[in-house]
PDB file of C-alpha atoms in Angstrom:
ATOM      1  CA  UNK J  13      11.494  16.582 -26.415  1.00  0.00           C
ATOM      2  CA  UNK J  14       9.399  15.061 -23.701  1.00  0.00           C
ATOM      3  CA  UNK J  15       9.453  15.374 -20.440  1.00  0.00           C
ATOM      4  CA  UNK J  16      10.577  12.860 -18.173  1.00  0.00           C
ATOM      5  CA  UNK J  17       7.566  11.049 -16.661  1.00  0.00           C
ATOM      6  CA  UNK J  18       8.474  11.420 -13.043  1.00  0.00           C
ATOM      7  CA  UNK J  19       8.850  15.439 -13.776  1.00  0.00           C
ATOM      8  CA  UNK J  20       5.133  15.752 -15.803  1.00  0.00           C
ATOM      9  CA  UNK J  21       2.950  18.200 -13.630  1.00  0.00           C
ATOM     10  CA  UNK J  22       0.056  16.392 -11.778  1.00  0.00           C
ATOM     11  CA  UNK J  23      -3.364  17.866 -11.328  1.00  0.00           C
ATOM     12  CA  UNK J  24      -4.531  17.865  -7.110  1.00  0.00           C
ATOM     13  CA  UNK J  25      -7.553  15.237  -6.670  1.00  0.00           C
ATOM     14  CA  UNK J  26     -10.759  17.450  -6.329  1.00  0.00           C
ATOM     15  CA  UNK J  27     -10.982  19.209  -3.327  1.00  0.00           C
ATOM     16  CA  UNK J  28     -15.073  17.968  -3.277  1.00  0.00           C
ATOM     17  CA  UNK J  29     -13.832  14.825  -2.303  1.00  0.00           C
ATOM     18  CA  UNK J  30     -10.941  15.603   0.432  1.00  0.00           C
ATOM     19  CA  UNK J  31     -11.772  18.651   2.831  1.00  0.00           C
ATOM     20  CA  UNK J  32      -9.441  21.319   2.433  1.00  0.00           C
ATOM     21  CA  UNK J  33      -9.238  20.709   6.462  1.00  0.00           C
ATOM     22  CA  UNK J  34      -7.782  17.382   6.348  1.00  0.00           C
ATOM     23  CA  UNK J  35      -4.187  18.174   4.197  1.00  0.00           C
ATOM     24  CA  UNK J  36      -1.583  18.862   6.124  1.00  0.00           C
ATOM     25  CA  UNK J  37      -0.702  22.623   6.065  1.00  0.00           C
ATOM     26  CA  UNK J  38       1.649  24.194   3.278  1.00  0.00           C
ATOM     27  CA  UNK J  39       0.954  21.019   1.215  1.00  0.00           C
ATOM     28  CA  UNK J  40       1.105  21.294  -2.879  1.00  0.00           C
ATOM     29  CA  UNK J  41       0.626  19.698  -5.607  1.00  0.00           C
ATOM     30  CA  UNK J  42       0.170  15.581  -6.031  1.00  0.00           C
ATOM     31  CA  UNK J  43       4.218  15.803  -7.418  1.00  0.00           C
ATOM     32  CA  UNK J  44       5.530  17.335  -4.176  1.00  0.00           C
ATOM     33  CA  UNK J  45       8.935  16.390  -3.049  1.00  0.00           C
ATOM     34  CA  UNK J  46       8.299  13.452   0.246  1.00  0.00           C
ATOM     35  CA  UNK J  47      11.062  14.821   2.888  1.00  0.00           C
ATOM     36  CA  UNK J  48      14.226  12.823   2.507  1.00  0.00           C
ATOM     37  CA  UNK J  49      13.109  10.561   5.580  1.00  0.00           C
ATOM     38  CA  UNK J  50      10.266   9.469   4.407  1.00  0.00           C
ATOM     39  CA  UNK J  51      11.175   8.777   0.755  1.00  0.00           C
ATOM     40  CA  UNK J  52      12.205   5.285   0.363  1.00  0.00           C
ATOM     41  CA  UNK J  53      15.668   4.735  -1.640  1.00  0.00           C
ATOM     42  CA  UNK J  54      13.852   3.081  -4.907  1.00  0.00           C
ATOM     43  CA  UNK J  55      11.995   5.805  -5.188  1.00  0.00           C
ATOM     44  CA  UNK J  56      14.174   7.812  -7.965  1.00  0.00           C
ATOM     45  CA  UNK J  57      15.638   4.212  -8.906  1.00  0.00           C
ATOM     46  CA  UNK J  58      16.116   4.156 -12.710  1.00  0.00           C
ATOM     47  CA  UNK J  59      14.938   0.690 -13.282  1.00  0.00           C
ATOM     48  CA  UNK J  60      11.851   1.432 -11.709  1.00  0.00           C
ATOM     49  CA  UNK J  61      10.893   4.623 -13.380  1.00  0.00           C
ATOM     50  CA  UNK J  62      11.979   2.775 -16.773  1.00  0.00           C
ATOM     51  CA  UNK J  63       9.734  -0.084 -16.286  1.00  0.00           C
ATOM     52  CA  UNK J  64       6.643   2.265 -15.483  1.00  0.00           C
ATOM     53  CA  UNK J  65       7.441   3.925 -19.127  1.00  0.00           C
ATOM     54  CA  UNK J  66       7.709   1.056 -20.903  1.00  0.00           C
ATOM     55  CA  UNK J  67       4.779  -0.910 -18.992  1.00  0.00           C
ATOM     56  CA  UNK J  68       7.115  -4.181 -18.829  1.00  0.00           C
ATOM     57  CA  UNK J  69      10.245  -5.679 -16.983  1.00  0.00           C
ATOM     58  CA  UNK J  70      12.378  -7.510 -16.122  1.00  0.00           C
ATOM     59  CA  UNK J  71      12.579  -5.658 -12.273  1.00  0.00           C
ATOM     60  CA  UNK J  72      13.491  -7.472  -9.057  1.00  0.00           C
ATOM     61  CA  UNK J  73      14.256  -6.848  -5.063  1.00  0.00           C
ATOM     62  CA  UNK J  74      17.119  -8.038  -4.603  1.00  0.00           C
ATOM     63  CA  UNK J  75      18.975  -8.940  -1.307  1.00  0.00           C
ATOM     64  CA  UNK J  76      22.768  -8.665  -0.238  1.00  0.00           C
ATOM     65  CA  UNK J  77      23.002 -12.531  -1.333  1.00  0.00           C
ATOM     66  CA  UNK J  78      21.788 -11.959  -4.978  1.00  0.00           C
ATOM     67  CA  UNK J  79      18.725 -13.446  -4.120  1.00  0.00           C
ATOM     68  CA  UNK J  80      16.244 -11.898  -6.775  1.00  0.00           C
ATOM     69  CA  UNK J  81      12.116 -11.004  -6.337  1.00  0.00           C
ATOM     70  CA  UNK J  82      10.779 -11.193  -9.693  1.00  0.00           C
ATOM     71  CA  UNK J  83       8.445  -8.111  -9.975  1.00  0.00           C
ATOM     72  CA  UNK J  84       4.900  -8.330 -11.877  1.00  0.00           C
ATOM     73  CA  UNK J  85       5.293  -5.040 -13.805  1.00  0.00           C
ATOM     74  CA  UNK J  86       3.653  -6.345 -16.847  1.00  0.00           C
ATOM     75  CA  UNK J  87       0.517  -6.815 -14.483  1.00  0.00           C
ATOM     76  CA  UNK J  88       0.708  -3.863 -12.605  1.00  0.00           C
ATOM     77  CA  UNK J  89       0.535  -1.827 -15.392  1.00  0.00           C
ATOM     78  CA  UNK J  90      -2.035  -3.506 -17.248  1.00  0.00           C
ATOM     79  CA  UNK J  91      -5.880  -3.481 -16.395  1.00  0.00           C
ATOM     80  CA  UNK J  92      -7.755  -4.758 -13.138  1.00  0.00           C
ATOM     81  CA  UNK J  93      -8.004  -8.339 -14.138  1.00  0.00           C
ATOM     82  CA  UNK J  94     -10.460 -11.020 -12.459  1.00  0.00           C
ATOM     83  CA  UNK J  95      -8.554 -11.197  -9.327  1.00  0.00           C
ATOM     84  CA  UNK J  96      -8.157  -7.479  -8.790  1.00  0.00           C
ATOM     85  CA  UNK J  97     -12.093  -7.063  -9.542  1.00  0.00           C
ATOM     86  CA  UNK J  98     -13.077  -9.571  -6.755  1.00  0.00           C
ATOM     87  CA  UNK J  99     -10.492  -7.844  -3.912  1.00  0.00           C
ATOM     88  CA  UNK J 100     -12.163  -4.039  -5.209  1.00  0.00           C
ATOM     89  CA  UNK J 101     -15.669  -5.749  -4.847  1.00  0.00           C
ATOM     90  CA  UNK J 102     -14.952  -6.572  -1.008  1.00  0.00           C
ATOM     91  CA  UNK J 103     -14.274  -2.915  -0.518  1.00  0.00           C
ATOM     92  CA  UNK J 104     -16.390  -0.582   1.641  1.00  0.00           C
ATOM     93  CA  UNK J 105     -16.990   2.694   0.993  1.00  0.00           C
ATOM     94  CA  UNK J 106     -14.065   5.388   0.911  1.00  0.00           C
ATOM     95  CA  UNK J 107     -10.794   3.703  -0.255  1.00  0.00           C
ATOM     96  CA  UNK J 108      -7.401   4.180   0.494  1.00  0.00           C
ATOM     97  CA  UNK J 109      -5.065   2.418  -1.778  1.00  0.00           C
ATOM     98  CA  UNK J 110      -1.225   2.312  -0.337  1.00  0.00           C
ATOM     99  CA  UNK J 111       1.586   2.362  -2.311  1.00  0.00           C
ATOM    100  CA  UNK J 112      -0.674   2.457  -5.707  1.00  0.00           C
ATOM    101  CA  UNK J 113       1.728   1.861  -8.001  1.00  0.00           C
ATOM    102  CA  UNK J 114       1.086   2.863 -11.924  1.00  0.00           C
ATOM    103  CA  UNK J 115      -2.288   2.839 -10.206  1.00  0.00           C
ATOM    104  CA  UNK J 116      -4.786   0.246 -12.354  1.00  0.00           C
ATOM    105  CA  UNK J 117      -7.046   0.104  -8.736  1.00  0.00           C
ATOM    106  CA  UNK J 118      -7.432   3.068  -8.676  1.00  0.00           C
ATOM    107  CA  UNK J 119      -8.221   4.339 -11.878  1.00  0.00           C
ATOM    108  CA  UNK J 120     -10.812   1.190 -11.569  1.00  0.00           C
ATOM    109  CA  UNK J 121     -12.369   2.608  -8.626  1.00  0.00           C
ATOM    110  CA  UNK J 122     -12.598   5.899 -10.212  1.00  0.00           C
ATOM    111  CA  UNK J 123     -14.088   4.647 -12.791  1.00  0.00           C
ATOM    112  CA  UNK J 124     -16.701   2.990 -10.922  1.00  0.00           C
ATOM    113  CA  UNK J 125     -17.399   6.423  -8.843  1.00  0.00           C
ATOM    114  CA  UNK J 126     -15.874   5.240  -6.037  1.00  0.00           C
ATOM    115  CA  UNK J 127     -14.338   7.877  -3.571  1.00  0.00           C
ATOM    116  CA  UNK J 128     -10.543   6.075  -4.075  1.00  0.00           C
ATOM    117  CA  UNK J 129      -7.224   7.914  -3.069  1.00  0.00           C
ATOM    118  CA  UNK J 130      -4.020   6.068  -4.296  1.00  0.00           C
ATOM    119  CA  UNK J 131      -1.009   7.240  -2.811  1.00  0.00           C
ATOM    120  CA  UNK J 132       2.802   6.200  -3.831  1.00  0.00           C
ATOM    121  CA  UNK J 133       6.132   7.740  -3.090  1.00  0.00           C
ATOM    122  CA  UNK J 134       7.053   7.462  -6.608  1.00  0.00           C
ATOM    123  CA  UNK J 135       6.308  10.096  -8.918  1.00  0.00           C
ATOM    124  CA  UNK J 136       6.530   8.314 -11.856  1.00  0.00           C
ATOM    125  CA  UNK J 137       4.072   5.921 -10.484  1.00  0.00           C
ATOM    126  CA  UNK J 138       1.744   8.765  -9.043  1.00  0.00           C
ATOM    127  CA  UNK J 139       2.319  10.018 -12.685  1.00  0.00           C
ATOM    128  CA  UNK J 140       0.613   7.199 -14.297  1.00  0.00           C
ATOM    129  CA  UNK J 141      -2.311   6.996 -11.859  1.00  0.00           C
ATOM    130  CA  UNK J 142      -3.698  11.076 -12.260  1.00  0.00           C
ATOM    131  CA  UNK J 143      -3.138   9.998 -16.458  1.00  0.00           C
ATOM    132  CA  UNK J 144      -5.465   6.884 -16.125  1.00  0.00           C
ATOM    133  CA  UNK J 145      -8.037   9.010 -13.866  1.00  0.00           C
ATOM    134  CA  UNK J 146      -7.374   8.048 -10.487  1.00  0.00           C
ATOM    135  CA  UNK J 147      -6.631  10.601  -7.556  1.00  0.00           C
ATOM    136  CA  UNK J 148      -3.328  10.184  -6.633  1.00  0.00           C
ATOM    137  CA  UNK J 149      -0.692  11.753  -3.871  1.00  0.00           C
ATOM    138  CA  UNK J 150       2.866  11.449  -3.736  1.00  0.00           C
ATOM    139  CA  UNK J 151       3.097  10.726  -0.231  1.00  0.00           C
ATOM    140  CA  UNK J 152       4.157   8.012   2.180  1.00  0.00           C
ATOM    141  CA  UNK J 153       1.653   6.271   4.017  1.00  0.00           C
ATOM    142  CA  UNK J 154       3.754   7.825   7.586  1.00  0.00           C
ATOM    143  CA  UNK J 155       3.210  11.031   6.503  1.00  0.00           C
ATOM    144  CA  UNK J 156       0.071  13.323   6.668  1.00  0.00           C
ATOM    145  CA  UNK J 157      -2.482  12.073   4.745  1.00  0.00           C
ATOM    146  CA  UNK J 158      -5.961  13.663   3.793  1.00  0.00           C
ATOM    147  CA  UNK J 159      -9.063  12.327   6.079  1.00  0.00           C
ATOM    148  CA  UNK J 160      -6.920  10.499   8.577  1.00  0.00           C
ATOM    149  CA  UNK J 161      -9.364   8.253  10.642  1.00  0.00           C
ATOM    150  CA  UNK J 162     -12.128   8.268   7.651  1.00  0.00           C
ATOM    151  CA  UNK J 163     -11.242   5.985   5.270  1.00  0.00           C
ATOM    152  CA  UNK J 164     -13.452   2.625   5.315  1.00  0.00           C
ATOM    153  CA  UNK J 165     -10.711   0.424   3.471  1.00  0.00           C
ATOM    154  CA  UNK J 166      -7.423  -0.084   3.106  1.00  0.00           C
ATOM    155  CA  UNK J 167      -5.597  -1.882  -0.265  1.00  0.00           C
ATOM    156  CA  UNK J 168      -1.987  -3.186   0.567  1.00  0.00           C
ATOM    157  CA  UNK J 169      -1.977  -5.467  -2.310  1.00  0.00           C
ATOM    158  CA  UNK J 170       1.447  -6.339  -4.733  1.00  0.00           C
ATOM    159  CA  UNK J 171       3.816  -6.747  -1.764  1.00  0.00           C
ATOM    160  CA  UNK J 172       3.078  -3.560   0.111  1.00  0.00           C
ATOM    161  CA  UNK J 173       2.357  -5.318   3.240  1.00  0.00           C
ATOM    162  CA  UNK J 174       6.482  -5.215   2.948  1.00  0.00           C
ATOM    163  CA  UNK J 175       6.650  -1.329   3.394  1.00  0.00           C
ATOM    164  CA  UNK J 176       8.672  -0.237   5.939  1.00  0.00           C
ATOM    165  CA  UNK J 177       9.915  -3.231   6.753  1.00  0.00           C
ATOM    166  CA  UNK J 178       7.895  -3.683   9.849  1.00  0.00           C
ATOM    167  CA  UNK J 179       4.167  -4.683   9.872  1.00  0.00           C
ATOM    168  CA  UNK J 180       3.308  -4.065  13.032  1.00  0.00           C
ATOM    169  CA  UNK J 181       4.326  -0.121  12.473  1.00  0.00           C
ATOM    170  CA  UNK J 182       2.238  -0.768   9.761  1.00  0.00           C
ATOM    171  CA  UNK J 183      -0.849  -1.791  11.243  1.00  0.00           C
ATOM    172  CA  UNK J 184      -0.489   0.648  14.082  1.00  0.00           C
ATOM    173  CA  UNK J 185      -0.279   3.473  11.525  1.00  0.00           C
ATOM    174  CA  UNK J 186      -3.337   2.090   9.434  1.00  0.00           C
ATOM    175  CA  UNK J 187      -5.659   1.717  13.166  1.00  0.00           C
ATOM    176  CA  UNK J 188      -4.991   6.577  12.522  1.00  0.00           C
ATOM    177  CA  UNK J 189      -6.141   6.096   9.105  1.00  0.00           C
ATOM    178  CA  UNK J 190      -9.469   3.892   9.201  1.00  0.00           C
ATOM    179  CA  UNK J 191     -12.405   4.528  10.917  1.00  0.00           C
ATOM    180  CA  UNK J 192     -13.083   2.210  13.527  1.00  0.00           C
ATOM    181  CA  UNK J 193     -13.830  -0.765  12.972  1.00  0.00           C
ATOM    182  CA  UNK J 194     -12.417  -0.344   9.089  1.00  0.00           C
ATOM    183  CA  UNK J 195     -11.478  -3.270   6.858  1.00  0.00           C
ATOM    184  CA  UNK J 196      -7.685  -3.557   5.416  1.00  0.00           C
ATOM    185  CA  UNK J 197      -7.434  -6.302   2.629  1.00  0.00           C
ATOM    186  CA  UNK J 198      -4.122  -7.819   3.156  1.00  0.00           C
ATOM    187  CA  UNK J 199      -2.152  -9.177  -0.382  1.00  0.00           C
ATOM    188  CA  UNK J 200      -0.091 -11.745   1.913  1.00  0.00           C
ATOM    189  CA  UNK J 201       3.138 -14.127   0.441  1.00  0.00           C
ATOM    190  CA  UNK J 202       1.248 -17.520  -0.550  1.00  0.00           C
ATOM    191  CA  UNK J 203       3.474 -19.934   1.758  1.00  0.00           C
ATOM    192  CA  UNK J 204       4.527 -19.625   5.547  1.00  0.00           C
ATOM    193  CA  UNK J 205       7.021 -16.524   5.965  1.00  0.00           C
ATOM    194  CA  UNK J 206       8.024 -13.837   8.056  1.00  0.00           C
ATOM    195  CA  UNK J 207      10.884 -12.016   6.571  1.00  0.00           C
ATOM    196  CA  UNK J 208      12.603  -9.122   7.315  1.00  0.00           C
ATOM    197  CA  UNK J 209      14.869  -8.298   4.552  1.00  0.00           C
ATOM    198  CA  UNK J 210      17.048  -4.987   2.872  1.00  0.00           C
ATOM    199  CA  UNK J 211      16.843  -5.437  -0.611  1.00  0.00           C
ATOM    200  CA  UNK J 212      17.600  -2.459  -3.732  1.00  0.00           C
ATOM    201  CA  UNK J 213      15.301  -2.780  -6.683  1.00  0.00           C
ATOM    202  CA  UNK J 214      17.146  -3.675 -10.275  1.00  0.00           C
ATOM    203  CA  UNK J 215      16.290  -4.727 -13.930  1.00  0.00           C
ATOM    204  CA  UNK J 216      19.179  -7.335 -13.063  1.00  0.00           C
ATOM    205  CA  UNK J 217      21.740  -5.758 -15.072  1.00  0.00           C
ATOM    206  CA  UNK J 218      23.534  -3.879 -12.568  1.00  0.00           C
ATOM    207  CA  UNK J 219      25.312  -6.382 -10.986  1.00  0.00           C
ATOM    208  CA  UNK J 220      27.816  -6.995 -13.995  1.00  0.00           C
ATOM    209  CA  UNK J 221      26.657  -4.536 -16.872  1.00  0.00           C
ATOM    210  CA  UNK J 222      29.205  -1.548 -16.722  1.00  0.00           C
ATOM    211  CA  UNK J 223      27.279   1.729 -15.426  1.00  0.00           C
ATOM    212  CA  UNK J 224      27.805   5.806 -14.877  1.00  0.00           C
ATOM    213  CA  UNK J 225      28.994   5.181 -11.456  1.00  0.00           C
ATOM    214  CA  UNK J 226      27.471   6.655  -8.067  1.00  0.00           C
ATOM    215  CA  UNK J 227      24.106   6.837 -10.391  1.00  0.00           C
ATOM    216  CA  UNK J 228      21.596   4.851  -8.646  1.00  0.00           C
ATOM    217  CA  UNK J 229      19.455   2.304 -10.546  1.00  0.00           C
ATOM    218  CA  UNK J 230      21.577   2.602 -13.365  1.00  0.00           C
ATOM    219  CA  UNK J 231      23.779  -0.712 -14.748  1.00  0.00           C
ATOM    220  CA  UNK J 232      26.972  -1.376 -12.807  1.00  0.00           C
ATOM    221  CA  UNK J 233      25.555   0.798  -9.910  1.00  0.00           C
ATOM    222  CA  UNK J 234      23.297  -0.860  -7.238  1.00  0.00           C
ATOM    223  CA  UNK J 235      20.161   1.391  -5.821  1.00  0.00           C
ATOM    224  CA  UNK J 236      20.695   1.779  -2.196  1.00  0.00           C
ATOM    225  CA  UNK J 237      19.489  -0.942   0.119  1.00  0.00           C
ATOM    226  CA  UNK J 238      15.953  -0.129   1.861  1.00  0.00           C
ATOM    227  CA  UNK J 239      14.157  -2.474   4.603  1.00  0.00           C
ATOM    228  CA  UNK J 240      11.096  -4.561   3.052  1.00  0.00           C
ATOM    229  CA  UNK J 241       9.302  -7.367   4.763  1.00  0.00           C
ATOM    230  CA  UNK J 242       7.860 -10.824   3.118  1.00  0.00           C
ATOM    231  CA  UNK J 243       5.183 -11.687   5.226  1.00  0.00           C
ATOM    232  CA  UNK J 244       2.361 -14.622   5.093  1.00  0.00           C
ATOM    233  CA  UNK J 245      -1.176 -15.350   6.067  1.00  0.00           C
ATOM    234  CA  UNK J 246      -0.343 -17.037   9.463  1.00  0.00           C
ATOM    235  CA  UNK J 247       2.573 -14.552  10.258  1.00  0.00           C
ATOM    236  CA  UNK J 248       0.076 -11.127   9.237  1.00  0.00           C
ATOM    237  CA  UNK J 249      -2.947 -12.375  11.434  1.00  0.00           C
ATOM    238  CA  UNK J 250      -0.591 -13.328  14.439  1.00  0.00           C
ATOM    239  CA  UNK J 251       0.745  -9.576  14.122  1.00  0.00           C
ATOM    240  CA  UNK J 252      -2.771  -8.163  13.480  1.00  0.00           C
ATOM    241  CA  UNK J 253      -4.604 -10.068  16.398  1.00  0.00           C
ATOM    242  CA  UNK J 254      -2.039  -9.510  18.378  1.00  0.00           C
ATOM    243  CA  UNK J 255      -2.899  -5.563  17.964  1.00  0.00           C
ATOM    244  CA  UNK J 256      -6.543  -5.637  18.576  1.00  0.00           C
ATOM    245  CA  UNK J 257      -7.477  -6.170  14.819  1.00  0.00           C
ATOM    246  CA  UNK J 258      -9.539  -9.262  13.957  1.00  0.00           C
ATOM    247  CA  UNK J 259      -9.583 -11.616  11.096  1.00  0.00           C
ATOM    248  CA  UNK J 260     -12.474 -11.691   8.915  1.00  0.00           C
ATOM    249  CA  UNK J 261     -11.520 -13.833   5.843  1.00  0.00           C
ATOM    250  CA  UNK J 262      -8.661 -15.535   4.238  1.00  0.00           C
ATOM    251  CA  UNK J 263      -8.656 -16.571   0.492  1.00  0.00           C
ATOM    252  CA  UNK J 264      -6.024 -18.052  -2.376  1.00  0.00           C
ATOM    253  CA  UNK J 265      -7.538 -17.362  -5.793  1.00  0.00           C
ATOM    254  CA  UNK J 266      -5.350 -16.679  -8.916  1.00  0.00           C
ATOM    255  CA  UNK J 267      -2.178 -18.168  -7.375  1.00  0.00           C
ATOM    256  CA  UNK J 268      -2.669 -14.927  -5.254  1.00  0.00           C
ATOM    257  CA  UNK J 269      -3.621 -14.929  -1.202  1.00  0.00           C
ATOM    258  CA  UNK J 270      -5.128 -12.616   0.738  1.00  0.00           C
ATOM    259  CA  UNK J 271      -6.494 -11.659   3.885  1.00  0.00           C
ATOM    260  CA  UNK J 272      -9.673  -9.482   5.645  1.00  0.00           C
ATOM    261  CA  UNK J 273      -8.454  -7.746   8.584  1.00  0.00           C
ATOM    262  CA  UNK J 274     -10.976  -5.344  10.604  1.00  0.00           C
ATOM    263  CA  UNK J 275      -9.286  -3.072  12.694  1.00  0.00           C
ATOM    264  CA  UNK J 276     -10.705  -1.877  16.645  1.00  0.00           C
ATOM    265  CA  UNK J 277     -14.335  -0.874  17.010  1.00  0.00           C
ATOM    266  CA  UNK J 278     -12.958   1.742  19.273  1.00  0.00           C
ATOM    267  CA  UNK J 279      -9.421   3.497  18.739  1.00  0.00           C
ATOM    268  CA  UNK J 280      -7.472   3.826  21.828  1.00  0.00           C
ATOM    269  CA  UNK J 281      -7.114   7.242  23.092  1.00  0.00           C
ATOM    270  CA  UNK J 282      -3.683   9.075  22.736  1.00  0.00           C
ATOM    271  CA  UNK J 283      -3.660   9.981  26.166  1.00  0.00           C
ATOM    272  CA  UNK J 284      -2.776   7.780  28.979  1.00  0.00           C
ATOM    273  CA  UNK J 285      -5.142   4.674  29.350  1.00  0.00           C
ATOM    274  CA  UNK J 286      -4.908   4.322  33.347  1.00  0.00           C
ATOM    275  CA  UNK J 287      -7.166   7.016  33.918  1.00  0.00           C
ATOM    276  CA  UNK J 288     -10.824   5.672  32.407  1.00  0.00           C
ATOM    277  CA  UNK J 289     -12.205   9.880  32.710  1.00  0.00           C
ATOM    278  CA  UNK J 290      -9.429  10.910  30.525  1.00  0.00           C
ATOM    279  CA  UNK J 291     -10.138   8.353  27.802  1.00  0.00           C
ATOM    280  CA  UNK J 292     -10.942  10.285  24.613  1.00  0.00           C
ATOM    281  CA  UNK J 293     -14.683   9.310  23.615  1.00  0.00           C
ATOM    282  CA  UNK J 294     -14.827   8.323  19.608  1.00  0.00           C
ATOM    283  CA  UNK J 295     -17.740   8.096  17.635  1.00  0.00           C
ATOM    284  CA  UNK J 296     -17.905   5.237  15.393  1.00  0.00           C
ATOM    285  CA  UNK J 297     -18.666   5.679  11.566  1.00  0.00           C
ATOM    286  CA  UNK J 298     -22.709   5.936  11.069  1.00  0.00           C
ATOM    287  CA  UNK J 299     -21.985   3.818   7.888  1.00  0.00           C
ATOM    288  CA  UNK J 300     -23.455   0.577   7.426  1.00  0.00           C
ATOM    289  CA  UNK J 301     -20.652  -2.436   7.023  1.00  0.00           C
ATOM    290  CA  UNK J 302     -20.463  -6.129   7.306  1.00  0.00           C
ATOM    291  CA  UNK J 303     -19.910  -7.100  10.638  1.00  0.00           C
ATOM    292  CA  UNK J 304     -17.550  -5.520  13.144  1.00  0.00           C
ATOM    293  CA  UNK J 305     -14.944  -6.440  15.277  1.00  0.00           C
ATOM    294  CA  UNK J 306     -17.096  -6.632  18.502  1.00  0.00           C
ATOM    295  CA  UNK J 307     -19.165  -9.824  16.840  1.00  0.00           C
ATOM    296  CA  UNK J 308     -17.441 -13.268  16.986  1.00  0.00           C
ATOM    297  CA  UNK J 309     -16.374 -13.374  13.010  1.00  0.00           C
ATOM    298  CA  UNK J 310     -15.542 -17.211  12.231  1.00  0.00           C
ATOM    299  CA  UNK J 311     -12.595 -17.334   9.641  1.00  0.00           C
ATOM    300  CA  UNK J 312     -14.171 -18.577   6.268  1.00  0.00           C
ATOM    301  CA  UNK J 313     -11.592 -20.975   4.770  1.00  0.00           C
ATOM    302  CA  UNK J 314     -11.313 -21.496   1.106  1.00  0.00           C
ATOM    303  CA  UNK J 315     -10.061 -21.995  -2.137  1.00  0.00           C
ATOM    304  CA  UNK J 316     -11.365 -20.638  -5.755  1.00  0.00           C
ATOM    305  CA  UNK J 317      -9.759 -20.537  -9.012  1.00  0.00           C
TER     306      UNK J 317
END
């Protein structure tokens, strides 16, 4: 018989390409548990784990009201199509790709012999990323992560600008992760929002279908409810700008839109900012980039197809 996905053993990425210095100590493999805190509730959800399997839906969000977010498994588990190709050609250098999913970015990065990380709190998803090449942690994006403050981009694509439920935690935890002045590319809601939500994920059979009951994600049994946010273009810049990041580009291509954020040239010091000879000096990364967040950046507006 064969093993559940979410149970298959996953390799560690190679430690050539994460100093043994930078994870966090007494951490194991890729499949190690996340603490209870910091393991969203769809993580272990049935439906979920079942879609990554089969590579196909149906799968929603769903609020209290019934409202229902259709889910693009089919998509996430295929291949990096055109759109996903132009986002991974705006990235610079070392990637960082949060809440990876069955992980077709990253196994496209790999591929290309870029220095990628994907990292998802689901271990079926986690699963699928090592088996299509990419490096991939089972981790959330609060906890420890390798090379905190080196990474030169950021992926929230498919929604994940919703993790958490709060984007401004969000942003403030991705200024620890990049290097200074490091780009985040954005996948934003394509109309004017700025929701706060708690929704379960389903396959849209539990709400009538008769299930095993107290069994999350199976039919007749909702998941429990986690916080998620639905956030677009004007909400996520007013956030970002608002915490020192600046806005490089906007774009709509694919029915998808996105957005360029560059985070602080300079990250503010941990200790108390009212005394300027305590400030903690930090050195910027020697790598080249486009430009930074110190040079007026006029936001390019348009539309492809």
């Amino acid at each position: 018989m064969n093993r559940p996905l979410d149970e298959s053993p996953v390799d560690e990425p190679p430690m050539d390409d994460f100093p043994a210095h930078d994870f966090p100590v007494g951490d194991s493999a890729v499949g190690a548990l996340v603490p209870p805190h910091a393991q969203p509730a769809w993580a272990g959800a049935d439906p979920y784990t079942r879609a990554l399997r089969t590579g196909r839906g149906p799968l929603f969000l769903r609020r209290a009201d019934g409202w229902l977010l259709p889910l693009e498994v089919e998509r996430w588990c295929a291949r990096a199509d055109a759109v996903d190709l132009e986002i991974l050609g705006r990235c610079e250098g070392s990637v960082l790709d949060i809440g990876c999913g069955p992980g077709r970015l990253v196994a496209e990065l790999a591929g290309q012999g870029r220095r990628v990380l994907g990292i998802d709190v689901s271990a079926a998803a986690v699963g699928r990323t090592t088996r299509l090449g990419g490096p991939a942690l089972r981790r959330s994006v609060f906890e420890p992560l390798p090379a905190e403050g080196r990474w030169d981009t950021a992926l929230l694509v498919d929604g994940n600008i919703g993790i958490g439920g709060d984007p401004r935690a969000l942003l403030a935890r991705l200024t620890d992760l990049l290097v200074p002045a490091g780009l985040l590319i954005a996948e934003t809601v394509p109309m004017d929002v700025d929701e706060r939500v708690r929704v379960h994920i389903t396959d849209a059979r539990d709400a009538d279908a008769p299930g095993t009951p107290g069994t999350p994600g199976t039919p007749g049994t909702p998941c429990t409810p986690f916080p998620w946010a639905r956030i677009g273009t004007r909400a996520l810049i007013r956030y970002a700008t608002r915490a020192g990041w600046s806005a490089v580009d906007q774009w709509t291509t694919g029915g998808r839109s996105f957005v360029a954020l560059r985070s602080r040239s300079l990250r503010r010091s941990k200790k108390s900012s009212a005394d300027p000879a305590k400030r903690t000096a930090v050195i910027s990364s020697q790598r080249p980039r486009k430009p930074s967040a110190d040079s007026p950046v006029a936001i390019r507006y348009r539309r492809s197809t």
